[in-house]
Short mmCIF file of C-alpha atoms and ligand atoms in Angstrom, two decimals:
data_model
loop_
_atom_site.label_atom_id
_atom_site.label_comp_id
_atom_site.label_asym_id
_atom_site.label_seq_id
_atom_site.Cartn_x
_atom_site.Cartn_y
_atom_site.Cartn_z
CA MET A 3 78.39 77.36 104.11
CA ARG A 4 76.28 79.93 105.95
CA SER A 5 76.76 83.58 105.07
CA GLU A 6 75.47 86.87 106.33
CA PRO A 7 72.64 88.63 104.45
CA ILE A 8 73.55 91.26 101.86
CA ALA A 9 71.89 94.66 102.41
CA ALA A 10 69.24 95.62 99.84
CA ARG A 11 70.02 98.49 97.45
CA THR A 12 67.40 101.22 97.17
CA PRO A 13 67.46 104.45 95.13
CA GLU A 14 67.54 106.39 98.36
CA ARG A 15 70.54 104.45 99.69
CA GLU A 16 72.35 104.68 96.31
CA ALA A 17 71.88 108.44 96.33
CA PHE A 18 73.28 108.57 99.86
CA TYR A 19 76.37 106.51 98.92
CA GLN A 20 76.92 108.83 95.96
CA HIS A 21 76.51 111.86 98.15
CA ILE A 22 79.00 110.79 100.85
CA SER A 23 81.63 109.57 98.36
CA GLY A 24 82.49 113.23 97.77
CA GLY A 25 83.57 113.35 101.41
CA ASN A 26 85.71 110.20 101.05
CA LEU A 27 83.21 108.07 102.92
CA ALA A 28 81.74 104.70 101.94
CA PRO A 29 79.25 102.22 103.48
CA LEU A 30 80.99 99.14 104.84
CA TRP A 31 77.76 97.11 104.68
CA GLU A 32 77.97 97.20 100.88
CA ARG A 33 81.43 95.64 100.90
CA LEU A 34 81.79 93.57 104.05
CA HIS A 35 80.71 90.28 102.49
CA ALA A 36 83.38 90.59 99.79
CA LEU A 37 86.11 91.46 102.33
CA VAL A 38 85.48 89.15 105.25
CA THR A 39 84.89 85.90 103.41
CA ALA A 40 84.14 82.49 104.88
CA GLU A 41 87.34 81.21 103.24
CA PRO A 42 90.01 82.64 100.94
CA VAL A 43 88.59 84.18 97.75
CA SER A 44 91.39 85.17 95.40
CA PRO A 45 91.74 86.68 91.93
CA VAL A 46 94.99 84.67 91.66
CA GLN A 47 94.55 81.95 89.04
CA PRO A 48 96.31 78.62 88.70
CA ALA A 49 98.69 78.95 85.75
CA ILE A 50 101.67 77.27 84.10
CA TRP A 51 104.59 78.57 82.05
CA HIS A 52 106.14 75.92 79.83
CA TYR A 53 109.84 76.62 79.54
CA ARG A 54 109.98 75.45 75.92
CA GLU A 55 107.49 78.23 75.07
CA VAL A 56 108.99 80.98 77.23
CA ARG A 57 112.65 80.36 76.35
CA PRO A 58 112.44 81.72 72.76
CA HIS A 59 110.92 84.97 74.11
CA LEU A 60 113.70 85.23 76.66
CA MET A 61 116.33 84.75 73.94
CA ARG A 62 114.58 87.37 71.80
CA ALA A 63 114.77 89.76 74.75
CA GLY A 64 118.49 88.96 74.73
CA GLU A 65 118.70 90.35 71.19
CA LEU A 66 116.63 93.43 71.96
CA ILE A 67 118.28 94.72 75.12
CA SER A 68 121.52 94.19 77.03
CA ALA A 69 121.64 93.23 80.71
CA GLU A 70 123.41 96.52 81.36
CA GLU A 71 120.73 98.66 79.70
CA ALA A 72 117.89 96.69 81.27
CA THR A 73 119.64 96.63 84.67
CA ARG A 74 117.99 93.22 85.00
CA ARG A 75 116.84 91.41 81.83
CA VAL A 76 113.83 89.66 83.29
CA LEU A 77 110.54 88.48 81.83
CA ILE A 78 107.93 88.76 84.56
CA LEU A 79 105.72 85.72 85.11
CA GLU A 80 102.53 87.61 85.69
CA ASN A 81 99.50 85.87 87.09
CA PRO A 82 96.64 86.00 84.52
CA GLY A 83 94.33 87.10 87.35
CA LEU A 84 96.67 89.99 88.28
CA LYS A 85 97.40 91.58 84.89
CA GLY A 86 99.57 94.67 85.15
CA GLN A 87 100.40 94.03 88.79
CA THR A 88 103.86 92.47 88.33
CA SER A 89 102.95 89.60 90.62
CA ILE A 90 102.59 85.83 90.34
CA THR A 91 100.63 85.73 93.61
CA HIS A 92 99.28 88.61 95.68
CA SER A 93 102.45 88.62 97.77
CA LEU A 94 105.21 87.36 95.49
CA PHE A 95 107.04 88.18 92.29
CA ALA A 96 108.46 85.67 89.81
CA GLY A 97 110.58 86.37 86.75
CA LEU A 98 112.98 84.59 84.44
CA GLN A 99 116.33 86.35 84.23
CA LEU A 100 118.69 85.91 81.27
CA ILE A 101 122.35 86.82 81.35
CA LEU A 102 124.37 86.23 78.21
CA PRO A 103 128.07 85.32 78.00
CA GLY A 104 130.26 88.28 78.92
CA GLU A 105 127.45 90.37 80.38
CA VAL A 106 127.27 92.03 83.77
CA ALA A 107 124.03 93.00 85.54
CA PRO A 108 125.20 96.05 87.50
CA ALA A 109 125.46 96.24 91.29
CA HIS A 110 122.60 97.66 93.31
CA ARG A 111 120.82 97.05 96.59
CA HIS A 112 117.23 97.27 97.75
CA THR A 113 115.04 96.30 100.68
CA GLN A 114 113.27 93.62 98.63
CA SER A 115 114.70 90.11 99.21
CA ALA A 116 115.41 87.82 96.28
CA LEU A 117 115.88 84.13 95.70
CA ARG A 118 117.38 82.67 92.55
CA PHE A 119 116.59 79.16 91.42
CA ILE A 120 118.92 78.18 88.60
CA ILE A 121 117.22 76.79 85.50
CA GLU A 122 119.78 76.68 82.70
CA GLY A 123 123.50 77.24 82.22
CA GLU A 124 126.52 76.88 84.38
CA GLY A 125 129.22 79.16 85.63
CA ALA A 126 127.60 82.57 85.96
CA TYR A 127 128.01 84.11 89.37
CA THR A 128 126.08 86.38 91.63
CA ALA A 129 127.99 88.49 94.12
CA VAL A 130 126.50 89.36 97.49
CA ASP A 131 128.27 91.98 99.62
CA GLY A 132 131.67 91.34 98.08
CA GLU A 133 131.61 87.57 97.65
CA ARG A 134 130.77 85.67 94.49
CA THR A 135 129.05 82.33 94.22
CA THR A 136 129.08 80.33 91.01
CA MET A 137 125.65 79.02 90.12
CA HIS A 138 124.63 75.59 88.80
CA PRO A 139 121.21 74.24 87.80
CA GLY A 140 119.01 73.55 90.82
CA ASP A 141 121.00 75.78 93.19
CA PHE A 142 118.93 77.93 95.55
CA VAL A 143 120.69 81.27 96.00
CA ILE A 144 119.63 84.12 98.31
CA THR A 145 120.11 87.84 97.97
CA PRO A 146 119.16 89.20 101.41
CA SER A 147 117.43 92.55 101.87
CA TRP A 148 119.74 95.58 101.49
CA THR A 149 122.80 93.63 100.31
CA TRP A 150 124.83 94.78 97.29
CA HIS A 151 124.46 92.39 94.39
CA ASP A 152 125.58 92.09 90.79
CA HIS A 153 125.54 89.16 88.40
CA GLY A 154 128.07 88.20 85.74
CA ASN A 155 128.36 85.48 83.15
CA PRO A 156 131.96 84.59 82.30
CA SER A 157 130.81 81.27 80.77
CA SER A 158 130.21 80.67 77.08
CA ALA A 159 126.48 79.90 77.27
CA PRO A 160 123.34 81.80 78.25
CA MET A 161 122.39 81.51 81.90
CA VAL A 162 118.76 81.56 83.03
CA TRP A 163 117.36 81.51 86.52
CA LEU A 164 114.03 82.11 88.22
CA ASP A 165 113.92 85.19 90.41
CA GLY A 166 111.52 85.05 93.36
CA LEU A 167 111.11 88.32 95.21
CA ASP A 168 108.88 89.78 97.92
CA ILE A 169 108.27 92.91 95.79
CA PRO A 170 104.46 92.90 96.36
CA ILE A 171 104.90 92.57 100.14
CA VAL A 172 107.31 95.51 100.25
CA ARG A 173 104.89 97.45 98.02
CA LEU A 174 101.95 96.68 100.34
CA LEU A 175 103.96 98.08 103.24
CA ASP A 176 105.45 101.02 101.30
CA ALA A 177 108.89 100.04 102.55
CA SER A 178 110.97 100.18 99.36
CA PHE A 179 114.45 101.69 99.43
CA ALA A 180 117.01 101.14 96.69
CA GLU A 181 120.29 102.52 95.43
CA PRO A 182 122.63 101.83 92.51
CA GLY A 183 126.26 100.88 93.16
CA ASP A 184 128.96 103.38 92.24
CA ARG A 185 130.36 100.89 89.74
CA ALA A 186 128.84 98.05 87.74
CA MET A 187 130.89 95.29 89.34
CA GLN A 188 131.37 95.45 93.08
CA ALA A 189 134.83 94.84 94.44
CA VAL A 190 135.48 91.26 95.50
CA THR A 191 136.42 91.42 99.17
CA ARG A 192 136.35 87.71 100.08
CA PRO A 193 137.35 84.72 97.96
CA GLU A 194 134.61 82.43 96.70
CA GLY A 195 133.85 79.67 99.21
CA ASP A 196 134.47 81.78 102.31
CA ASN A 197 130.77 81.99 103.15
CA GLU A 198 130.29 78.26 102.66
CA ALA A 199 133.19 77.41 104.96
CA ARG A 200 131.98 79.68 107.75
CA PHE A 201 128.23 79.12 107.61
CA ALA A 202 127.24 76.11 105.47
CA ASN A 203 129.06 73.27 107.24
CA ASN A 204 126.97 72.92 110.41
CA LEU A 205 129.46 75.27 112.03
CA LEU A 206 129.26 78.97 112.88
CA PRO A 207 132.04 81.39 113.79
CA VAL A 208 132.24 81.24 117.59
CA ASP A 209 131.17 84.75 118.54
CA TRP A 210 129.00 85.40 115.50
CA ARG A 211 125.44 86.51 116.18
CA PRO A 212 122.87 87.03 113.45
CA ALA A 213 122.44 90.72 112.66
CA VAL A 214 119.70 90.18 110.09
CA LYS A 215 116.78 87.79 109.70
CA THR A 216 118.03 86.13 106.51
CA SER A 217 120.17 82.98 106.51
CA PRO A 218 123.93 83.65 106.50
CA VAL A 219 124.20 80.91 103.83
CA PHE A 220 123.63 82.35 100.38
CA ASN A 221 123.99 79.31 98.13
CA TYR A 222 122.26 75.99 98.85
CA PRO A 223 123.76 73.86 96.05
CA TYR A 224 121.58 71.35 94.25
CA SER A 225 124.24 68.65 94.55
CA ARG A 226 123.63 68.64 98.31
CA SER A 227 119.85 69.00 98.37
CA ARG A 228 119.51 66.34 95.66
CA ALA A 229 121.71 63.95 97.65
CA SER A 230 119.50 64.44 100.72
CA LEU A 231 116.36 63.70 98.72
CA GLU A 232 117.99 60.60 97.27
CA VAL A 233 118.92 59.13 100.66
CA MET A 234 115.61 60.14 102.19
CA SER A 235 113.63 58.49 99.41
CA ARG A 236 115.61 55.27 99.76
CA ASN A 237 115.19 55.02 103.51
CA GLY A 238 111.62 55.96 104.29
CA GLU A 239 108.06 56.27 103.12
CA PRO A 240 106.96 59.44 101.32
CA ASP A 241 104.55 61.80 103.05
CA PRO A 242 101.10 61.19 101.47
CA CYS A 243 100.62 64.89 100.64
CA HIS A 244 104.20 65.95 99.87
CA GLY A 245 106.31 62.97 98.86
CA HIS A 246 109.82 63.46 100.27
CA LYS A 247 109.90 67.17 101.08
CA LEU A 248 112.52 69.37 102.74
CA ARG A 249 112.54 73.05 103.63
CA TYR A 250 115.54 75.33 103.26
CA VAL A 251 116.55 76.66 106.69
CA ASN A 252 118.57 79.39 108.29
CA PRO A 253 121.18 77.34 110.20
CA ALA A 254 121.50 80.05 112.85
CA THR A 255 117.84 79.99 113.86
CA GLY A 256 116.14 76.94 112.35
CA ASP A 257 113.62 79.30 110.77
CA PHE A 258 112.99 79.53 107.03
CA ALA A 259 116.03 80.77 105.11
CA MET A 260 114.40 84.10 104.30
CA PRO A 261 112.11 86.21 106.52
CA THR A 262 109.44 86.75 103.87
CA ILE A 263 109.77 83.68 101.63
CA ALA A 264 109.76 79.96 102.43
CA ALA A 265 111.47 77.60 99.98
CA PHE A 266 111.17 73.85 99.64
CA ILE A 267 112.46 70.97 97.57
CA GLN A 268 110.59 67.68 97.18
CA LEU A 269 111.04 64.37 95.44
CA LEU A 270 108.09 62.46 94.04
CA PRO A 271 108.90 58.80 93.34
CA ALA A 272 108.02 57.44 89.87
CA GLY A 273 104.30 56.73 89.71
CA PHE A 274 103.61 58.40 93.08
CA ALA A 275 100.40 60.42 93.44
CA THR A 276 100.01 62.82 96.34
CA ARG A 277 96.82 63.18 98.35
CA PRO A 278 95.05 66.54 97.96
CA TYR A 279 96.52 69.33 100.06
CA ARG A 280 95.86 73.01 100.48
CA SER A 281 97.23 75.89 102.49
CA THR A 282 96.69 79.63 102.70
CA ALA A 283 100.17 80.19 101.24
CA ALA A 284 99.88 80.55 97.46
CA THR A 285 102.89 78.70 96.06
CA VAL A 286 105.15 78.90 93.00
CA PHE A 287 106.54 75.55 91.81
CA VAL A 288 109.46 74.83 89.49
CA ALA A 289 109.80 71.36 87.98
CA VAL A 290 113.48 70.55 88.36
CA GLU A 291 113.61 66.99 87.08
CA GLY A 292 111.23 64.42 85.68
CA GLU A 293 107.71 64.92 84.44
CA GLY A 294 104.24 64.68 85.80
CA GLN A 295 100.95 66.42 86.25
CA THR A 296 99.42 68.56 88.94
CA ARG A 297 95.76 69.08 89.64
CA ILE A 298 94.98 72.53 91.02
CA GLY A 299 91.29 72.86 91.87
CA ASP A 300 89.55 71.43 88.81
CA GLN A 301 92.38 72.15 86.37
CA LEU A 302 95.07 69.71 85.29
CA PHE A 303 98.56 70.91 84.35
CA GLU A 304 101.18 68.72 82.68
CA TRP A 305 104.75 69.65 83.41
CA GLN A 306 108.29 68.67 82.61
CA ALA A 307 111.67 69.93 83.74
CA HIS A 308 111.98 73.76 83.85
CA ASP A 309 108.22 74.42 83.73
CA ILE A 310 106.86 76.79 86.37
CA PHE A 311 103.35 76.74 87.82
CA VAL A 312 101.47 78.59 90.53
CA VAL A 313 98.92 77.37 93.08
CA PRO A 314 96.59 80.01 94.58
CA SER A 315 95.78 80.24 98.27
CA TRP A 316 93.50 77.47 99.50
CA ALA A 317 93.27 75.74 96.11
CA PRO A 318 93.50 71.95 96.53
CA VAL A 319 96.66 70.64 94.88
CA SER A 320 97.76 67.10 94.07
CA HIS A 321 100.76 65.96 92.06
CA GLN A 322 101.42 62.82 90.09
CA ALA A 323 104.89 61.91 88.86
CA ALA A 324 105.16 59.97 85.61
CA ARG A 325 108.88 59.53 86.26
CA GLU A 326 110.78 60.30 89.43
CA ALA A 327 110.44 64.06 89.76
CA VAL A 328 111.87 66.89 91.82
CA LEU A 329 109.91 70.10 92.52
CA PHE A 330 111.25 73.32 94.00
CA SER A 331 108.68 75.70 95.48
CA TYR A 332 108.36 78.99 97.34
CA SER A 333 105.62 80.87 99.18
CA ASP A 334 104.92 83.62 101.71
CA ARG A 335 104.41 81.08 104.51
CA PRO A 336 106.91 82.72 106.95
CA VAL A 337 104.91 85.95 106.84
CA GLN A 338 101.62 84.17 107.39
CA GLU A 339 103.04 82.08 110.24
CA LYS A 340 104.41 85.14 112.01
CA LEU A 341 101.03 86.84 111.72
CA GLY A 342 99.17 83.77 112.94
CA LEU A 343 97.31 83.41 109.63
CA TRP A 344 98.80 80.29 108.05
CA ARG A 345 96.46 77.30 107.76
CA GLU A 346 96.70 74.01 105.96
CA GLN A 347 94.39 71.13 105.21
CA ARG A 348 95.64 67.65 104.41
CA GLY A 349 93.43 65.35 102.40
CA ASN A 350 89.87 66.00 101.33
CA ALA A 351 87.67 68.24 103.46
O1 LIG B 25 118.54 90.35 90.03
O2 LIG B 25 118.72 92.06 91.31
O3 LIG B 25 113.83 89.84 88.88
O4 LIG B 25 116.59 93.58 91.69
C1 LIG B 25 113.83 91.87 90.06
C2 LIG B 25 114.54 92.82 90.78
C3 LIG B 25 115.85 90.63 89.75
C4 LIG B 25 118.04 91.32 90.62
C5 LIG B 25 114.49 90.78 89.56
C6 LIG B 25 115.92 92.66 90.99
C7 LIG B 25 116.57 91.56 90.46
FE1 LIG B 26 118.27 93.33 92.71
#
């Protein structure tokens, strides 16, 4: 690839740069090549978190601090190339949240949007603006920007889910607002299932118009997405790069379910190997079922159910399923598409 020449450094120029830095000035020609690159150059590294290794730390956190004291008992999955930055990619946050039997994570709201992808346990709920939804493994649950939310676990087992938030995007834009609720558990104002009946049945209330950019559906249950994958995989050929892949949508607009985060679920048939693929949207994957391996650039990662791995922007990725496997994934693709920046490349260059 051709590149522009880099300006020579001389003692005279160095002295000049030093001199003007006191006036908050800097020479662009020293930095341009590192900023305007021929293709994405990212400090984000491919990485994997094996659930069997992380789970004991999460349970230890459960002994050390309550959900109430922590507000949210979450272990951040921090990208090794972004130490201290609370990010799994430049634009997205990932964390594993633990809520123990009987605990409540108190109500609050903030401008950051969250998704929950349920990993372990059954029967905890999250409440969004007065309505609870009970969560099961594989469910994709949304907490839209600026909605009140608290979580509770009335079941008898620990409940763990992956939190995906747009925290780094909101930080980039300095657009964070947040407030605590006036009590830990928000009042239930609608019975569970009301949201599903109104918005998740290919029906919408007749005069309802979307007031926000997030999907009105806040739980996309795994039972339904898994059934779609099953039928799809029986009745057609897999996409060479993606296997059988679906995106979660906002039924009112057809757009992604969240304005800042795209989410997907895909089935890889037993023995299937995908062709290399890359896009500018760095992506977090969760292995939901099965086992396999994923090549990211020149690194190979072996995964099984509950493992989480991250693919940096523009890194070639290919998956191979040892057994039939299901992967959930999320990225900042909606943001990039709206800004006209999203690109993909299928197959080898
Ligand atoms: O569950 O409300 O992982 O507000 C980070 C921020 C979870 C939550 C996180 C949050 C939450
Ligand atoms: Fe929150």
